[in-house]
Coordinates of C-alpha atoms and ligand atoms in Angstrom, one line a residue:
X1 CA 112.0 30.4 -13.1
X2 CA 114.6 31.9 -15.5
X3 CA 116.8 33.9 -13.0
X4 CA 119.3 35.1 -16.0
X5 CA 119.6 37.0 -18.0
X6 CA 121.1 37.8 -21.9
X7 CA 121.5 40.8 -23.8
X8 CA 119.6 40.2 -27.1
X9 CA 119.1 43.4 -29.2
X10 CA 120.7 46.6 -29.5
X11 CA 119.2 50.1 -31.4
X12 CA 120.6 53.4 -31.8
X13 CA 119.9 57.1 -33.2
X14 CA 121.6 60.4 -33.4
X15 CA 120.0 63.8 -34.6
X16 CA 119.9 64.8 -38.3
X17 CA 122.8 67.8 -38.4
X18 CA 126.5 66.7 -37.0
X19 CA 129.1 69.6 -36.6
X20 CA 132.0 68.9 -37.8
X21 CA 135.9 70.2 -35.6
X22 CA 136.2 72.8 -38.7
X23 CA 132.4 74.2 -38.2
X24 CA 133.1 74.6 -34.5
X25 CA 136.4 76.7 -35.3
X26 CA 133.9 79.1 -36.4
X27 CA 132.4 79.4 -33.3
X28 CA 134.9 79.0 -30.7
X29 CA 138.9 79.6 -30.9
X30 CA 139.7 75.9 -31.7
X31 CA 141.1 74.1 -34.4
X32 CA 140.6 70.5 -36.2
X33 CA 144.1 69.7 -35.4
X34 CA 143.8 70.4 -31.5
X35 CA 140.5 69.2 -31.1
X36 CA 141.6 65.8 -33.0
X37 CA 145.0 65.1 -31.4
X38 CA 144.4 66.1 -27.6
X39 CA 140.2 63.8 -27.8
X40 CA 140.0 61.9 -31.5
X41 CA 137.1 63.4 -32.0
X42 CA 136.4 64.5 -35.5
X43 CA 132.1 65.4 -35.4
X44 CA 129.0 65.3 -33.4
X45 CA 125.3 65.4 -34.0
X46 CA 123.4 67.6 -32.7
X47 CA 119.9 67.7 -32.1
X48 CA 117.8 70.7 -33.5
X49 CA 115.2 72.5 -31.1
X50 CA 112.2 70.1 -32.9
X51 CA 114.4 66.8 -32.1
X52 CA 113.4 65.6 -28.3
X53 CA 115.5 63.1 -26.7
X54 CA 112.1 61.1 -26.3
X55 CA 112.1 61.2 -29.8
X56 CA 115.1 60.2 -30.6
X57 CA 115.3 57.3 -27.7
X58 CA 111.9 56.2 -29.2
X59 CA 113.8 55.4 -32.5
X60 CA 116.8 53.5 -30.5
X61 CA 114.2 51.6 -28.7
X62 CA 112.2 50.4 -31.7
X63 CA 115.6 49.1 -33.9
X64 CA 116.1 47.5 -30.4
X65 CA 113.1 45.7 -30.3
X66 CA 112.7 44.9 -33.6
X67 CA 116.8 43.5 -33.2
X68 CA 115.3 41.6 -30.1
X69 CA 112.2 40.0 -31.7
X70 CA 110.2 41.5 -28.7
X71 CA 107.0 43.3 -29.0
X72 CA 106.6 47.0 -27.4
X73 CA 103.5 44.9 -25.5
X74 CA 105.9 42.4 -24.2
X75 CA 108.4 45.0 -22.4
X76 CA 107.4 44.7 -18.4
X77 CA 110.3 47.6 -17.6
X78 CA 111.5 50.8 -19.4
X79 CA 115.0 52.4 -17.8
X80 CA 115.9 55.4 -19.2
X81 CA 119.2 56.3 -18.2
X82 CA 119.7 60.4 -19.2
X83 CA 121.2 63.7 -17.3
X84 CA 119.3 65.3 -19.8
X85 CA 115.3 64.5 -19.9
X86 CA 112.5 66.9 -21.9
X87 CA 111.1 66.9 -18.6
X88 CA 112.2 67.0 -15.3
X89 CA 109.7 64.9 -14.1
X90 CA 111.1 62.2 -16.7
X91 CA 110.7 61.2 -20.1
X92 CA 110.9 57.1 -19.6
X93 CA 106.7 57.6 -19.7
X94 CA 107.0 59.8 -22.8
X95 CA 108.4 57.1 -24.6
X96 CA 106.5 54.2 -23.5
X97 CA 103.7 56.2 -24.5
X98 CA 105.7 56.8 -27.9
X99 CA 106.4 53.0 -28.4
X100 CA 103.0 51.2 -27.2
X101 CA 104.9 49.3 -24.4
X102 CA 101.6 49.4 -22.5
X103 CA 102.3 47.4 -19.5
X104 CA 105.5 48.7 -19.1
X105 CA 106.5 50.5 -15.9
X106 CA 109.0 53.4 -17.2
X107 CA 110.8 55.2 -15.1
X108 CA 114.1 57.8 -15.3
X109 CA 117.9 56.8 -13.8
X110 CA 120.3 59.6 -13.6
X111 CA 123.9 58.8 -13.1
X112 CA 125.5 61.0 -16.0
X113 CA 128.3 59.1 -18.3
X114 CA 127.8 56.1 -16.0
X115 CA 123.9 55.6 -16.4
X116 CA 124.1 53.3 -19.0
X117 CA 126.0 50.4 -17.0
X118 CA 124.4 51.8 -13.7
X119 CA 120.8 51.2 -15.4
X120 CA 122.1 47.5 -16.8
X121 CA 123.0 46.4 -13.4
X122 CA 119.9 47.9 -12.4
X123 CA 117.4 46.1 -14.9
X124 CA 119.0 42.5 -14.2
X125 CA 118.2 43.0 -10.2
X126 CA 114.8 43.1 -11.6
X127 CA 115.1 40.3 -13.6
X128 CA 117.5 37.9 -11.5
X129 CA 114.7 38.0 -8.6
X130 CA 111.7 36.7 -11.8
X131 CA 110.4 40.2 -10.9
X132 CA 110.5 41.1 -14.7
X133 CA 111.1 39.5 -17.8
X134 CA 111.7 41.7 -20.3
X135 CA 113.6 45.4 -19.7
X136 CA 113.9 48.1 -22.0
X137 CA 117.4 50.0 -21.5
X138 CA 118.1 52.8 -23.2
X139 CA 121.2 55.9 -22.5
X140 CA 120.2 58.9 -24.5
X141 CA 121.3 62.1 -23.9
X142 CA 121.1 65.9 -25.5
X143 CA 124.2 67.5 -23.6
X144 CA 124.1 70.7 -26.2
X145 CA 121.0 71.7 -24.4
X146 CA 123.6 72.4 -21.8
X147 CA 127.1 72.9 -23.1
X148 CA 128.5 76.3 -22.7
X149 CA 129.0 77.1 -26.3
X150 CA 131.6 79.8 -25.7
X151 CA 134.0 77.3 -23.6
X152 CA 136.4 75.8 -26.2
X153 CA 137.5 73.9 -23.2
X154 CA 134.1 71.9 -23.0
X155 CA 132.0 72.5 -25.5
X156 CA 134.7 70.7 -28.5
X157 CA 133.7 67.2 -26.3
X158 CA 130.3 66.6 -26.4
X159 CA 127.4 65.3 -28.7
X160 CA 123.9 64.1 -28.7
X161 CA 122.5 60.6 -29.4
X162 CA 120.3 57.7 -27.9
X163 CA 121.2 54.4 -27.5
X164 CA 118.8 50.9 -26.6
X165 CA 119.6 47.7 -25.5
X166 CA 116.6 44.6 -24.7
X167 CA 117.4 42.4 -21.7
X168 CA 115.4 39.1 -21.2
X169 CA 115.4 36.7 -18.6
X170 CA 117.4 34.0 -19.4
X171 CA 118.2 30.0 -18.3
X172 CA 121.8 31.2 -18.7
X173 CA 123.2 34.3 -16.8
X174 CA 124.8 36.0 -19.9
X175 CA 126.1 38.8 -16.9
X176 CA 129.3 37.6 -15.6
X177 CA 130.1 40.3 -13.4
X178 CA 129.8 43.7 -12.1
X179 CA 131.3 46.8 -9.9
X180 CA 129.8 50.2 -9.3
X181 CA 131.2 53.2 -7.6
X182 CA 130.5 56.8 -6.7
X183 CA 132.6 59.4 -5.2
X184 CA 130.5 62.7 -3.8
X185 CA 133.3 64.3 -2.7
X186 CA 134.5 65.1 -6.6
X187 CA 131.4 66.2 -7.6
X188 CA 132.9 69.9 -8.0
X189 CA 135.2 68.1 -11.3
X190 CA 131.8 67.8 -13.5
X191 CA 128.5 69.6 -13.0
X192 CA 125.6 70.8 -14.3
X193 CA 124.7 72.6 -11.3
X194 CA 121.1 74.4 -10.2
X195 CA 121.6 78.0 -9.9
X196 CA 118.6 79.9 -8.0
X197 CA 117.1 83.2 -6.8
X198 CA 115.7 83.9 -3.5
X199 CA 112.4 84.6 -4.1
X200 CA 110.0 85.7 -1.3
X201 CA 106.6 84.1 -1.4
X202 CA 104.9 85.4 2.2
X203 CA 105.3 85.6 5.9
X204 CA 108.9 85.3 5.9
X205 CA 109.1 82.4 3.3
X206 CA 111.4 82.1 0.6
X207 CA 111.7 79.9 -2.4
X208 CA 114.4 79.4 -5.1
X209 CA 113.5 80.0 -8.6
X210 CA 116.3 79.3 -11.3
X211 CA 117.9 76.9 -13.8
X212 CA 120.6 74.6 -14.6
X213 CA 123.9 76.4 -15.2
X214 CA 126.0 74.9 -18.5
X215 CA 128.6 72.1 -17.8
X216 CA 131.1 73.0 -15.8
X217 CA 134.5 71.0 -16.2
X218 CA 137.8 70.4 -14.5
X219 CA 139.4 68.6 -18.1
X220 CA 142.6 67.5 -15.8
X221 CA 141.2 66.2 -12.7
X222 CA 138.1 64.2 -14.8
X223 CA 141.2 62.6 -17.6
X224 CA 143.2 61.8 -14.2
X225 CA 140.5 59.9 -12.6
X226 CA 139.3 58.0 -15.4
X227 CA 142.9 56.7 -16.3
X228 CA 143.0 55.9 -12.9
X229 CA 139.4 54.4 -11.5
X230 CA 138.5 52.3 -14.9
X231 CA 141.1 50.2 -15.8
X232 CA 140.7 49.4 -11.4
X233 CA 136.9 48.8 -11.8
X234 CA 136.9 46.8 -15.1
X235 CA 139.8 44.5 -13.3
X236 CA 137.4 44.1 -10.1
X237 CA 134.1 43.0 -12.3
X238 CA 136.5 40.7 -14.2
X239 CA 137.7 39.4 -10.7
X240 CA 134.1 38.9 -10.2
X241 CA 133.2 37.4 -13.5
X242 CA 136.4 35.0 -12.8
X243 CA 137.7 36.4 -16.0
X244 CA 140.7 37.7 -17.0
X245 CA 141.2 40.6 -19.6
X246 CA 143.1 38.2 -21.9
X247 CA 139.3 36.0 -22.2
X248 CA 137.2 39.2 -23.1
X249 CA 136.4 40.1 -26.7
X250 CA 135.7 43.5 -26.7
X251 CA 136.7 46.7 -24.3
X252 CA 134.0 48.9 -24.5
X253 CA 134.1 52.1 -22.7
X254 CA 132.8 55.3 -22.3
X255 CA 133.3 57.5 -25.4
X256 CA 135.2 60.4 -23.8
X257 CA 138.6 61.2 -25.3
X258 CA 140.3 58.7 -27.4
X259 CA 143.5 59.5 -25.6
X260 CA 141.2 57.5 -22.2
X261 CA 140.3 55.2 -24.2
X262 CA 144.0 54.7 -25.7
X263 CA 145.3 54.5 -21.9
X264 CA 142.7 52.1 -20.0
X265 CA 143.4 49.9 -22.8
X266 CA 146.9 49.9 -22.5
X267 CA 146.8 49.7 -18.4
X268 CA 144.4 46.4 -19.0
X269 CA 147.0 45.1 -21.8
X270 CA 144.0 45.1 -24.1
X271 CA 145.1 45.2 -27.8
X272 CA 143.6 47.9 -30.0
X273 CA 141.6 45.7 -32.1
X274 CA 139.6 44.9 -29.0
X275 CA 138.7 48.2 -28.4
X276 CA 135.7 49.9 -29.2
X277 CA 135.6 53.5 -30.6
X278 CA 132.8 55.3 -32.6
X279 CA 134.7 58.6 -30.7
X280 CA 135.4 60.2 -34.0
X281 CA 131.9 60.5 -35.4
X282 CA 129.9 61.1 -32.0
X283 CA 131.9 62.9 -29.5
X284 CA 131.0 62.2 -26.0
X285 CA 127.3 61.3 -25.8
X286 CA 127.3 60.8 -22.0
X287 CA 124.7 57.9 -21.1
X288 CA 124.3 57.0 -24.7
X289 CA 128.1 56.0 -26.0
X290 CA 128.2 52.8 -24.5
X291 CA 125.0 51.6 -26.6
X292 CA 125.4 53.5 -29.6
X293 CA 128.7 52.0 -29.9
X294 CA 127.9 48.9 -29.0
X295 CA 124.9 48.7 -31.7
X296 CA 127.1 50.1 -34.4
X297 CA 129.7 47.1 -33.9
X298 CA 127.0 44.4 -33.6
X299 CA 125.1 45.8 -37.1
X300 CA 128.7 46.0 -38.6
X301 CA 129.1 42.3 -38.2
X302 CA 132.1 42.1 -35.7
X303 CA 130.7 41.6 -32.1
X304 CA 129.1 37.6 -32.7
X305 CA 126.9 35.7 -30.2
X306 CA 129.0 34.5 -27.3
X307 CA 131.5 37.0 -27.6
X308 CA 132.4 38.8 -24.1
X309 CA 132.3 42.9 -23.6
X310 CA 133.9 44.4 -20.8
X311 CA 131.7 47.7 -20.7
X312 CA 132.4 50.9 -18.3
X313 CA 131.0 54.0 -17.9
X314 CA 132.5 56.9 -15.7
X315 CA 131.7 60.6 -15.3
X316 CA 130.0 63.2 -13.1
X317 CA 129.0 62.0 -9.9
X318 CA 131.9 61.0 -10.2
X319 CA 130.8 58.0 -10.6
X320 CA 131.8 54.8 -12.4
X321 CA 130.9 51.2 -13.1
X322 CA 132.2 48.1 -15.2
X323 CA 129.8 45.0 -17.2
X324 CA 131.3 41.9 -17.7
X325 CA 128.2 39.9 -20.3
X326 CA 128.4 38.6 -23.2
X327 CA 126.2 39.4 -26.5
X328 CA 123.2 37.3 -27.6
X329 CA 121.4 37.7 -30.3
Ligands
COA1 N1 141.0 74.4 -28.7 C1 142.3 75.0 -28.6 N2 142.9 75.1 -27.5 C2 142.3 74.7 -26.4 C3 141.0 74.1 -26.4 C4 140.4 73.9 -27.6 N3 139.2 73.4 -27.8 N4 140.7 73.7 -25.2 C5 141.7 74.1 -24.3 N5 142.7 74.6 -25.1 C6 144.0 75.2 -24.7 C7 144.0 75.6 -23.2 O1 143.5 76.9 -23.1 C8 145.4 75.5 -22.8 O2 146.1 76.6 -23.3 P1 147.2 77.3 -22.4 O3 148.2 76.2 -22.1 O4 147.6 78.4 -23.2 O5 146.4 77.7 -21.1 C9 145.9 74.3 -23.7 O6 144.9 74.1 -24.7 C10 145.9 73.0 -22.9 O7 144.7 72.8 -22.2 P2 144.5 71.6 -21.2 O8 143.2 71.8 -20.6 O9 145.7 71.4 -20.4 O10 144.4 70.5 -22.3 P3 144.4 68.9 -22.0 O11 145.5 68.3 -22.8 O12 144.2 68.6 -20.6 O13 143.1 68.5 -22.8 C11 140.8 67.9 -22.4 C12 141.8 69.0 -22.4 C13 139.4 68.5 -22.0 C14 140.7 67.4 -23.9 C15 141.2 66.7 -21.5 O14 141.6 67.2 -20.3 C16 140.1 65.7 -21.3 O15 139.7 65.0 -22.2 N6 139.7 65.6 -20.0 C17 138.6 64.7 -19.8 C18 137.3 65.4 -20.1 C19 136.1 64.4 -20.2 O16 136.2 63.3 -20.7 N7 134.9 64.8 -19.7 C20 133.8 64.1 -19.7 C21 133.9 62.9 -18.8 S1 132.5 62.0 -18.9

């Protein structure tokens, strides 16, 4: 029994219309210039009231299977990490249903920014224990659904996009190493918090009846603690991978603000042609950065089999996690 496992095919898609910082200066009091020195961020997609995020993770997960060489019929688990699902219930079933994986079971993991590493280290307990063989793992999210369009302070940051990534079991354990971590008591820094009203049914009984309130955002405190808690957490799973940062290819983080990115890489001593960063184009696309990144550097031709990513998420939770593996296909 194969209790490894390898990464071995990444997909990606983002919405039809991006918005570009000059487009946005039309709608909030903001400017290209502020908006690309203080986060590096330059455009985002966004998806249009008839683009689902089913939809668009469908597409990442088909250029991720057809990548992989695996068959929708050959998937035995679908992960969909997302903070942002057509339906509360989940949308993982959606898009089996979308895809043909027939005997996959599908299911929704919800860890914001950090749900893409969170779901990866969840996917290879499955496969580690022979459980499954062949996961699905896609990050997709549609944060304008709930970005506060007149905050310039929040609403310059984010995007929309999906992300996919297969995982077989493998001979080989291509995961090296891993660290998660989740701190409750800063969940006032980033939320997108339920907001009901009492509502009286009968007999003395009430209910609350509401919706999601827009992002809400403490810029300083969520910059402070990813400066701080990533470059610690990537250093632990290396620790754990018996790695150091000087035998990893590629720094792949989060796509929050360049200015993060720019730090955690110089706090690891990681030299900027090791780092990652589709920032520019996507904006922050919570759970799906890590893959969409990731695929558009593998299809460009510069991450190559064997090559070692040191991947972290981090955001609302807070939470954060680091990925030590190294790429397959
Ligand atoms: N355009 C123009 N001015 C803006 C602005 C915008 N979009 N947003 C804020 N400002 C103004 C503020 O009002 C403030 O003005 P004031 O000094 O007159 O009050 C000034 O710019 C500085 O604001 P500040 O919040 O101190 O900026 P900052 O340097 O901390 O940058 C963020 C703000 C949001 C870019 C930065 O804090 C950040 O990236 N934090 C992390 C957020 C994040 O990554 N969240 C998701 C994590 S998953």
């Amino acid at each position: 029994m194969a209790t490894g496992l390898a990464v071995i095919g990444s997909g990606s898609a983002a919405p039809k219309a991006s918005l570009n910082n000059d487009g946005l200066s039309k709608i909030v009091d903001t400017s290209d210039e502020w908006i690309s020195t203080r986060t590096g961020i330059r455009s985002r997609y966004l998806a249009s009231p008839q683009e689902s995020l089913s939809q668009l993770s469908a597409i990442a997960a088909q250029n991720a299977l057809s990548m992989a060489q695996v068959g929708a019929t050959d998937i035995d688990l679908i992960l969909l990490a997302t903070s942002t699902p057509d339906d509360l219930f989940g949308s993982a079933c959606q898009i089996q249903a979308e895809i043909g994986a027939k005997h996959a079971v599908a299911f929704d993991l919800t860890a914001a920014c950090s749900g893409f590493v969170f779901g990866m280290i969840t996917a290879a307990q499955f496969i580690r224990t022979g459980v499954y063989r062949n996961v699905l793992l896609i990050g997709a999210d549609v944060l304008s659904r709930w970005v506060d369009w007149t905050d310039r302070r929040s609403c310059v940051l984010f995007g929309d996009g999906a992300g996919a990534v297969v995982l077989q079991a493998n001979e080989i354990d291509h995961l090296l190493g891993f660290a998660l971590h989740s701190d409750g008591c800063l969940h006032d820094c980033l939320n997108v918090q339920y907001q009901g009203e009492s509502r009286p049914l009968t007999g003395g009984i009430n209910v609350s009846q509401g919706t999601y309130q827009p992002i809400s955002m403490n810029g300083k405190e969520v910059y402070r603690f990813a400066v701080n808690r990533v470059p610690e957490i990537v250093e632990k799973a290396l620790f754990q991978a018996e790695l150091t940062t000087d035998d990893i290819d590629w720094l792949l983080l989060h796509q929050a603000n360049q200015r993060i990115l720019d730090a955690v890489a110089k706090r690891l001593k990681v030299p900027a042609e090791k780092v990652i960063s589709n920032i520019a184009n996507y904006g922050n696309t919570s759970a799906a950065t890590i893959p969409l990144a990731l695929d558009a550097t593998v299809r460009q031709g510069y991450i190559q089999p064997g090559d070692t990513i040191a991947a972290s998420g981090f955001g609302a939770g807070l939470s954060w996690g680091a990925a030590i593996f190294q790429w397959q296909r």
